[in-house]
Short mmCIF file of C-alpha atoms and ligand atoms in Angstrom, two decimals:
data_model
loop_
_atom_site.label_atom_id
_atom_site.label_comp_id
_atom_site.label_asym_id
_atom_site.label_seq_id
_atom_site.Cartn_x
_atom_site.Cartn_y
_atom_site.Cartn_z
CA UNK A 256 -0.76 -10.83 14.29
CA UNK A 257 0.25 -7.31 13.20
CA UNK A 258 2.03 -7.11 9.88
CA UNK A 259 3.50 -4.09 8.13
CA UNK A 260 4.08 -4.21 4.38
CA UNK A 261 6.60 -1.85 2.76
CA UNK A 262 7.75 -1.26 -0.81
CA UNK A 263 7.98 1.31 -3.60
CA UNK A 264 4.88 2.52 -5.45
CA UNK A 265 3.63 -0.41 -7.53
CA UNK A 266 5.81 -3.02 -5.79
CA UNK A 267 2.72 -5.10 -5.03
CA UNK A 268 1.80 -4.10 -1.47
CA UNK A 269 -1.95 -3.98 -2.13
CA UNK A 270 -1.91 -7.19 -4.16
CA UNK A 271 -0.01 -9.23 -1.58
CA UNK A 272 -1.91 -7.67 1.33
CA UNK A 273 -5.12 -9.08 -0.09
CA UNK A 274 -3.60 -12.58 -0.25
CA UNK A 275 -2.24 -12.33 3.30
CA UNK A 276 -5.51 -10.92 4.59
CA UNK A 277 -7.46 -13.87 3.18
CA UNK A 278 -4.92 -16.45 4.36
CA UNK A 279 -4.60 -15.17 7.93
CA UNK A 280 -8.14 -13.85 8.18
CA UNK A 281 -7.02 -10.41 9.33
CA UNK A 282 -8.14 -7.10 7.75
CA UNK A 283 -6.01 -5.10 5.32
CA UNK A 284 -5.76 -1.42 6.17
CA UNK A 285 -4.39 0.83 3.41
CA UNK A 286 -4.00 4.56 3.97
CA UNK A 287 -4.01 5.08 0.19
CA UNK A 288 -7.35 3.24 -0.15
CA UNK A 289 -8.87 5.32 2.69
CA UNK A 290 -7.70 8.58 1.07
CA UNK A 291 -8.97 7.60 -2.40
CA UNK A 292 -12.36 6.74 -0.95
CA UNK A 293 -12.63 10.13 0.79
CA UNK A 294 -11.62 11.83 -2.46
CA UNK A 295 -14.15 9.94 -4.55
CA UNK A 296 -16.92 10.83 -2.08
CA UNK A 297 -15.78 14.51 -2.05
CA UNK A 298 -15.89 14.64 1.76
CA UNK A 299 -14.29 17.57 3.64
CA UNK A 300 -11.27 15.37 4.26
CA UNK A 301 -11.25 14.27 0.62
CA UNK A 302 -11.15 17.89 -0.55
CA UNK A 303 -8.26 18.62 1.82
CA UNK A 304 -6.09 15.71 0.62
CA UNK A 305 -6.97 15.53 -3.08
CA UNK A 306 -4.17 17.74 -4.32
CA UNK A 307 -1.48 15.84 -2.41
CA UNK A 308 -2.61 12.42 -3.59
CA UNK A 309 -3.14 13.44 -7.21
CA UNK A 310 0.31 15.02 -7.43
CA UNK A 311 2.06 12.16 -5.62
CA UNK A 312 3.07 14.19 -2.55
CA UNK A 313 2.69 12.96 1.00
CA UNK A 314 -0.40 14.12 2.87
CA UNK A 315 0.75 16.06 6.00
CA UNK A 316 1.71 13.73 8.86
CA UNK A 317 -0.83 15.06 11.38
CA UNK A 318 -3.74 14.51 8.96
CA UNK A 319 -2.80 10.99 7.91
CA UNK A 320 -1.77 9.89 11.42
CA UNK A 321 -5.16 11.00 12.77
CA UNK A 322 -6.97 9.09 10.01
CA UNK A 323 -5.01 5.90 10.64
CA UNK A 324 -5.11 5.98 14.44
CA UNK A 325 -8.87 6.57 14.34
CA UNK A 326 -9.37 3.75 11.85
CA UNK A 327 -7.37 1.34 14.04
CA UNK A 328 -9.74 1.98 16.97
CA UNK A 329 -12.35 0.00 15.04
CA UNK A 330 -13.14 -3.39 16.60
CA UNK A 331 -12.35 -5.29 13.40
CA UNK A 332 -8.63 -4.67 14.00
CA UNK A 333 -8.52 -6.05 17.51
CA UNK A 334 -7.11 -9.45 16.48
CA UNK A 335 -4.48 -7.95 14.18
CA UNK A 336 -4.19 -6.45 10.72
CA UNK A 337 -1.93 -5.89 7.79
CA UNK A 338 -0.92 -2.26 7.45
CA UNK A 339 -0.07 -0.89 3.99
CA UNK A 340 0.96 2.72 3.25
CA UNK A 341 1.95 3.95 6.70
CA UNK A 342 4.60 4.88 7.93
CA UNK A 343 5.91 6.76 4.89
CA UNK A 344 8.60 8.79 6.67
CA UNK A 345 10.56 8.62 9.92
CA UNK A 346 8.23 10.99 11.73
CA UNK A 347 5.29 8.65 11.01
CA UNK A 348 7.33 5.66 12.24
CA UNK A 349 7.97 7.53 15.50
CA UNK A 350 4.26 8.34 15.85
CA UNK A 351 3.51 4.59 15.77
CA UNK A 352 6.24 3.90 18.28
CA UNK A 353 4.92 6.59 20.64
CA UNK A 354 1.47 4.99 20.44
CA UNK A 355 3.00 1.61 21.34
CA UNK A 356 2.14 0.09 17.95
CA UNK A 357 4.73 -2.54 16.99
CA UNK A 358 4.71 -5.28 14.36
CA UNK A 359 5.26 -9.03 14.53
CA UNK A 360 6.58 -8.97 10.98
CA UNK A 361 7.67 -6.20 8.61
CA UNK A 362 7.74 -7.34 4.98
CA UNK A 363 9.59 -5.40 2.28
CA UNK A 364 8.64 -6.14 -1.33
CA UNK A 365 11.85 -5.20 -3.09
CA UNK A 366 11.23 -4.58 -6.82
CA UNK A 367 13.22 -2.70 -9.48
CA UNK A 368 11.96 0.60 -10.84
CA UNK A 369 11.86 -0.61 -14.49
CA UNK A 370 9.57 -3.49 -13.58
CA UNK A 371 7.30 -1.31 -11.47
CA UNK A 372 6.77 1.40 -14.09
CA UNK A 373 5.35 -1.21 -16.46
CA UNK A 374 3.11 -2.61 -13.72
CA UNK A 375 1.68 0.79 -12.87
CA UNK A 376 0.79 1.57 -16.47
CA UNK A 377 -1.27 -1.66 -16.59
CA UNK A 378 -2.89 -1.41 -13.18
CA UNK A 379 -6.68 -1.38 -12.82
CA UNK A 380 -8.42 -1.17 -9.43
CA UNK A 381 -11.94 -1.99 -8.34
CA UNK A 382 -13.90 1.17 -7.57
CA UNK A 383 -15.92 -0.78 -5.02
CA UNK A 384 -13.61 -3.18 -3.09
CA UNK A 385 -10.10 -1.89 -4.05
CA UNK A 386 -8.99 -5.26 -5.47
CA UNK A 387 -6.02 -4.79 -7.80
CA UNK A 388 -5.62 -6.21 -11.33
CA UNK A 389 -3.23 -5.70 -14.23
CA UNK A 390 -3.97 -5.75 -17.95
CA UNK A 391 -0.55 -7.36 -18.62
CA UNK A 392 0.12 -9.55 -15.59
CA UNK A 393 -3.07 -10.20 -13.68
CA UNK A 394 -6.08 -9.86 -15.93
CA UNK A 395 -9.61 -9.93 -14.53
CA UNK A 396 -11.76 -12.78 -15.87
CA UNK A 397 -14.02 -10.25 -17.63
CA UNK A 398 -12.47 -7.02 -18.98
CA UNK A 399 -13.20 -4.03 -16.76
CA UNK A 400 -15.07 -6.04 -14.08
CA UNK A 401 -13.81 -7.07 -10.63
CA UNK A 402 -13.48 -10.86 -10.10
CA UNK A 403 -14.36 -10.55 -6.42
CA UNK A 404 -17.38 -8.23 -6.29
CA UNK A 405 -18.37 -7.41 -9.89
CA UNK A 406 -17.45 -3.71 -9.39
CA UNK A 407 -16.11 -1.45 -12.13
CA UNK A 408 -12.34 -1.43 -12.71
CA UNK A 409 -10.73 1.98 -13.16
CA UNK A 410 -7.27 3.50 -13.59
CA UNK A 411 -5.91 5.50 -10.66
CA UNK A 412 -5.41 9.25 -11.25
CA UNK A 413 -1.91 9.08 -9.77
CA UNK A 414 -0.75 6.42 -12.25
CA UNK A 415 0.03 9.11 -14.85
CA UNK A 416 3.70 9.08 -15.82
CA UNK A 417 4.70 12.43 -14.29
CA UNK A 418 2.91 11.64 -11.03
CA UNK A 419 4.54 8.20 -10.87
CA UNK A 420 7.94 9.90 -11.16
CA UNK A 421 7.09 12.15 -8.25
CA UNK A 422 5.88 9.21 -6.14
CA UNK A 423 9.22 7.46 -6.71
CA UNK A 424 11.14 10.58 -5.68
CA UNK A 425 9.11 10.79 -2.47
CA UNK A 426 9.71 7.09 -1.85
CA UNK A 427 13.51 7.34 -2.24
CA UNK A 428 13.82 10.50 -0.17
CA UNK A 429 11.30 9.87 2.60
CA UNK A 430 10.36 6.19 2.79
CA UNK A 431 13.78 4.56 2.28
CA UNK A 432 14.83 5.78 5.76
CA UNK A 433 11.77 3.95 7.19
CA UNK A 434 13.02 0.71 5.61
CA UNK A 435 16.46 1.26 7.21
CA UNK A 436 14.75 2.00 10.52
CA UNK A 437 13.01 -1.41 10.61
CA UNK A 438 16.09 -3.15 9.24
CA UNK A 439 18.14 -1.77 12.14
CA UNK A 440 15.51 -3.07 14.56
CA UNK A 441 16.11 -6.52 13.07
CA UNK A 442 12.46 -7.18 12.13
CA UNK A 443 12.61 -6.65 8.37
CA UNK A 444 11.99 -9.56 5.97
CA UNK A 445 12.81 -8.92 2.30
CA UNK A 446 11.16 -10.67 -0.63
CA UNK A 447 12.17 -10.33 -4.27
CA UNK A 448 9.43 -8.17 -5.78
CA UNK A 449 10.53 -8.83 -9.37
CA UNK A 450 9.19 -12.38 -9.15
CA UNK A 451 5.71 -13.46 -10.21
CA UNK A 452 2.66 -12.75 -8.06
CA UNK A 453 2.43 -16.40 -6.99
CA UNK A 454 6.13 -16.78 -6.20
CA UNK A 455 6.03 -13.69 -4.01
CA UNK A 456 2.86 -14.90 -2.31
CA UNK A 457 4.41 -18.31 -1.58
CA UNK A 458 7.62 -16.75 -0.29
CA UNK A 459 5.66 -14.47 2.06
CA UNK A 460 3.45 -17.35 3.30
CA UNK A 461 6.50 -19.48 4.00
CA UNK A 462 8.25 -16.61 5.84
CA UNK A 463 5.09 -16.14 7.92
CA UNK A 464 5.04 -19.87 8.66
CA UNK A 465 1.67 -20.39 6.95
CA UNK A 466 2.99 -21.86 3.68
P1 AP5 B 1029 -0.67 4.33 -1.86
O1 AP5 B 1029 -2.04 3.96 -2.25
O2 AP5 B 1029 -0.10 3.74 -0.62
O3 AP5 B 1029 0.27 4.12 -3.12
P2 AP5 B 1029 1.78 3.59 -3.35
O4 AP5 B 1029 2.63 3.38 -2.17
O5 AP5 B 1029 2.30 4.47 -4.38
O6 AP5 B 1029 1.59 2.13 -3.76
P3 AP5 B 1029 0.64 1.58 -4.84
O7 AP5 B 1029 -0.72 1.36 -4.25
O8 AP5 B 1029 0.75 2.41 -6.08
O9 AP5 B 1029 1.33 0.19 -5.20
P4 AP5 B 1029 1.25 -1.22 -4.49
O10 AP5 B 1029 2.58 -1.53 -3.91
O11 AP5 B 1029 0.06 -1.34 -3.61
O12 AP5 B 1029 1.10 -2.14 -5.79
P5 AP5 B 1029 -0.15 -2.98 -6.33
O13 AP5 B 1029 -0.37 -4.16 -5.48
O14 AP5 B 1029 -1.30 -2.08 -6.61
O15 AP5 B 1029 -0.60 5.93 -1.67
C1 AP5 B 1029 -1.14 6.80 -2.62
C2 AP5 B 1029 -0.98 8.23 -2.16
O16 AP5 B 1029 -1.72 8.46 -0.93
C3 AP5 B 1029 0.45 8.68 -1.84
O17 AP5 B 1029 1.13 9.08 -3.00
C4 AP5 B 1029 0.18 9.85 -0.87
O18 AP5 B 1029 -0.22 11.01 -1.56
C5 AP5 B 1029 -1.01 9.35 -0.06
N1 AP5 B 1029 -0.62 8.60 1.15
C6 AP5 B 1029 -0.89 7.30 1.44
N2 AP5 B 1029 -0.36 6.95 2.63
C7 AP5 B 1029 0.24 8.06 3.12
C8 AP5 B 1029 1.00 8.33 4.30
N3 AP5 B 1029 1.23 7.38 5.23
N4 AP5 B 1029 1.50 9.58 4.46
C9 AP5 B 1029 1.27 10.55 3.56
N5 AP5 B 1029 0.59 10.37 2.42
C10 AP5 B 1029 0.08 9.12 2.20
O19 AP5 B 1029 0.48 -3.49 -7.73
C11 AP5 B 1029 0.72 -2.59 -8.79
C12 AP5 B 1029 0.35 -3.25 -10.13
O20 AP5 B 1029 1.29 -4.30 -10.41
C13 AP5 B 1029 -1.03 -3.93 -10.15
O21 AP5 B 1029 -1.59 -3.76 -11.42
C14 AP5 B 1029 -0.73 -5.43 -9.88
O22 AP5 B 1029 -1.70 -6.27 -10.47
C15 AP5 B 1029 0.65 -5.58 -10.52
N6 AP5 B 1029 1.52 -6.51 -9.83
C16 AP5 B 1029 1.73 -6.60 -8.48
N7 AP5 B 1029 2.66 -7.55 -8.20
C17 AP5 B 1029 3.06 -8.05 -9.41
C18 AP5 B 1029 4.01 -9.07 -9.79
N8 AP5 B 1029 4.73 -9.73 -8.89
N9 AP5 B 1029 4.18 -9.30 -11.11
C19 AP5 B 1029 3.47 -8.62 -12.05
N10 AP5 B 1029 2.54 -7.66 -11.75
C20 AP5 B 1029 2.34 -7.40 -10.45
MG1 MG B 1030 -1.52 -0.03 -3.04
#
């Protein structure tokens, strides 16, 4: 099964992807996670993309499309995956279409901006396995430590207020048309992203028929 997850910054894409990945036993592939890893390792690619990610701008299409298409060649994706973070604009959606990559389900987590801004200020992510927590809504069992792998929890550089504002602007201008694109194809499923983590998870599982 190939699933695409869409939503504004902080809507809960990474959080729900982890739940879906465990339930369906398919890997989660996040372009944001791949970029942050390259940046933290200071690779050539990381140096090239750092400024875009840290200022909340989109990395150029040809760079990110190459990264994703290469990643998807990996054997672990052959039985399906949940894709998070790509496509971010119509050009990227067309790149997938040209490569013959289509989705069984496209899930939109639809959350209001007020709710999301609070979530982003409380977000902590595992440096090691990318698991997502929140100091207000989804606390780790031990402060600063990942429940899953014991890794260190950190705040993302792009969760600063002015960068968050920029990420929203990019989302409204460039990613909203992608949502309309899948809606017009008739494959989009919307869930109310203002609900609790568990309610959203249950709604997604039931829509996927695995409830
Ligand atoms: P990316 O990593 O994709 O960031 P994003 O889209 O801004 O989304 P986030 O990861 O911030 O949010 P999320 O929806 O995953 O929410 P989460 O589950 O963490 O991209 C980062 C950057 O990389 C981009 O700005 C760009 O520069 C670059 N990039 C990536 N892909 C690209 C592409 N295709 N093209 C070009 N550039 C690209 O949840 C957020 C917080 O809320 C957490 O703390 C969580 O615990 C909490 N939470 C979640 N759900 C709930 C709930 N229901 N109730 C209460 N709290 C909740
Ligand atoms: Mg994410």
